[in-house]
PDB file of C-alpha atoms in Angstrom:
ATOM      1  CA  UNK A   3      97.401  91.592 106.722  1.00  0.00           C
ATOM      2  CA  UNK A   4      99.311  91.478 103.408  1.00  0.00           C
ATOM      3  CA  UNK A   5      97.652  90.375 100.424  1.00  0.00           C
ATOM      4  CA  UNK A   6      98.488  89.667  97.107  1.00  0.00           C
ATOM      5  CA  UNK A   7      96.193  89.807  93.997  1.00  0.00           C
ATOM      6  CA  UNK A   8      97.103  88.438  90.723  1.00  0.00           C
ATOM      7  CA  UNK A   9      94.460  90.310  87.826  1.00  0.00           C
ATOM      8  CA  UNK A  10      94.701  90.337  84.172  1.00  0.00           C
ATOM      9  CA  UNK A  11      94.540  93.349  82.859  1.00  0.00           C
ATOM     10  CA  UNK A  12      92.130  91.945  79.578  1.00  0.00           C
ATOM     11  CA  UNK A  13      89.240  90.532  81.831  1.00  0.00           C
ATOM     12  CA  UNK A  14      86.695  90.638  80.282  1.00  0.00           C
ATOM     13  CA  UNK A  15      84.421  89.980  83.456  1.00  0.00           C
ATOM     14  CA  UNK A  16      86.486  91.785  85.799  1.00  0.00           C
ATOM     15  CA  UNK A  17      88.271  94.740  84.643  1.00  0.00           C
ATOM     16  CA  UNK A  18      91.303  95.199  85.746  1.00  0.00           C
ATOM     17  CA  UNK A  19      91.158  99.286  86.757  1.00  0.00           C
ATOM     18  CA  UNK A  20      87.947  99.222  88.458  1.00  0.00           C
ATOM     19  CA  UNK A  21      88.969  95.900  90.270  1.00  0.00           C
ATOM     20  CA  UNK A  22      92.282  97.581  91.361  1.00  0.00           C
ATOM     21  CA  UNK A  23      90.677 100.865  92.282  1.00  0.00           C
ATOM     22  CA  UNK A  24      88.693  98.870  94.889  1.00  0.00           C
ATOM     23  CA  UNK A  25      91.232  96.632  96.188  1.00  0.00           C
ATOM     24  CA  UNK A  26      93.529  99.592  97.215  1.00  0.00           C
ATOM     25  CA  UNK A  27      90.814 101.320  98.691  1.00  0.00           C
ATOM     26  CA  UNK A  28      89.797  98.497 100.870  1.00  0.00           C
ATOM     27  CA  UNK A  29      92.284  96.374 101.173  1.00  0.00           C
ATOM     28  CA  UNK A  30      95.373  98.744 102.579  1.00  0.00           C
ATOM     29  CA  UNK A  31      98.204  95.996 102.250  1.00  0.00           C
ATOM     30  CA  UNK A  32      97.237  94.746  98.839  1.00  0.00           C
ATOM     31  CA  UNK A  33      99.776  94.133  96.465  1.00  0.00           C
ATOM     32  CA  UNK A  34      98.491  93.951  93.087  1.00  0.00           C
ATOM     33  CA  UNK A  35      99.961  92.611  89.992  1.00  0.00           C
ATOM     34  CA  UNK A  36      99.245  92.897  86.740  1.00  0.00           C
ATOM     35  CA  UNK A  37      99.753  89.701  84.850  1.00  0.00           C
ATOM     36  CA  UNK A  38      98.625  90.617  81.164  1.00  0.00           C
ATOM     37  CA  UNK A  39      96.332  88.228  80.368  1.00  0.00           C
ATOM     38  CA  UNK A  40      92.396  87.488  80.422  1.00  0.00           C
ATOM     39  CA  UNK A  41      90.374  86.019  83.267  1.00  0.00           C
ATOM     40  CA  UNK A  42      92.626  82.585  83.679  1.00  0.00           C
ATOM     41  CA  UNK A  43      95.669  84.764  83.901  1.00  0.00           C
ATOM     42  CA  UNK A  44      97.320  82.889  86.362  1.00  0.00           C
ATOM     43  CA  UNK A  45      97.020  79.695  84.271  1.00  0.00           C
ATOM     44  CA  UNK A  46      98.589  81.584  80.937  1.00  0.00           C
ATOM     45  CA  UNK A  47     101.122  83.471  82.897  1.00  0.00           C
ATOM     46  CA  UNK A  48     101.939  80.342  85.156  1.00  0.00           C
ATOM     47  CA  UNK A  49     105.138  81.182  85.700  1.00  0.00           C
ATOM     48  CA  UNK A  50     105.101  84.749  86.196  1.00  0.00           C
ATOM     49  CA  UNK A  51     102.223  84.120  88.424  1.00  0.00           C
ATOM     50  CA  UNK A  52     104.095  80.953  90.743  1.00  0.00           C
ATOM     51  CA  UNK A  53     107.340  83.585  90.642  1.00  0.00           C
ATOM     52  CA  UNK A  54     105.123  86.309  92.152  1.00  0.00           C
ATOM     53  CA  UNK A  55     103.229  84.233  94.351  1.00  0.00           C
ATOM     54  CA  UNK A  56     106.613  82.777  95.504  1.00  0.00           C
ATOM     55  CA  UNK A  57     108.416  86.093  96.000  1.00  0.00           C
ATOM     56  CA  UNK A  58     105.352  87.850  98.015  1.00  0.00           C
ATOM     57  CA  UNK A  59     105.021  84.160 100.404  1.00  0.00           C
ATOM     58  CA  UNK A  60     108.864  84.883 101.092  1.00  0.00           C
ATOM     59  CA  UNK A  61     108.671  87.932 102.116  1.00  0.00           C
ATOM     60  CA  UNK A  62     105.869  88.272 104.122  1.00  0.00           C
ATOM     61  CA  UNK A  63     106.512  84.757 106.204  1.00  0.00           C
ATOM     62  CA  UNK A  64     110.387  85.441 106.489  1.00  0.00           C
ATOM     63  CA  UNK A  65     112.916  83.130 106.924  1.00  0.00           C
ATOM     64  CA  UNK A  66     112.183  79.184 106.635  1.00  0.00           C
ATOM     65  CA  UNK A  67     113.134  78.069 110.506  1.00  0.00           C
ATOM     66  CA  UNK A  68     113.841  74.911 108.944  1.00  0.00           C
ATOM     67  CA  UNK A  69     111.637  72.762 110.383  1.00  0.00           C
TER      68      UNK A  69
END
């Protein structure tokens, strides 16, 4: 199952290295990204974040069947 994780790499709470280390050990299709920021990355790198999110949802469901 793919699976997308958005981390910042200046949690305090959740550092990013040790958090990625894990993911890609137990999570195989994880696709990790780095946004920058601290724990409410995905709030201070909105758009980065939406781009990401909207780039991984496109590829993994393919094409719209435009229903």
């Amino acid at each position: 199952v793919p699976v997308l994780a958005l981390l910042g790499t200046r949690d305090p709470w959740i550092p990013f290295d040790l958090h990625a280390r894990a993911f890609s050990l137990r999570v195989p299709e994880v696709e990790l990204v780095s946004l920058g920021g601290d724990h409410g990355a995905i709030f201070s790198h909105r758009r980065e974040a939406r781009d990401r999110v909207h780039r991984f949802l496109r590829r993994v469901a393919g094409p719209s069947s435009g229903a």
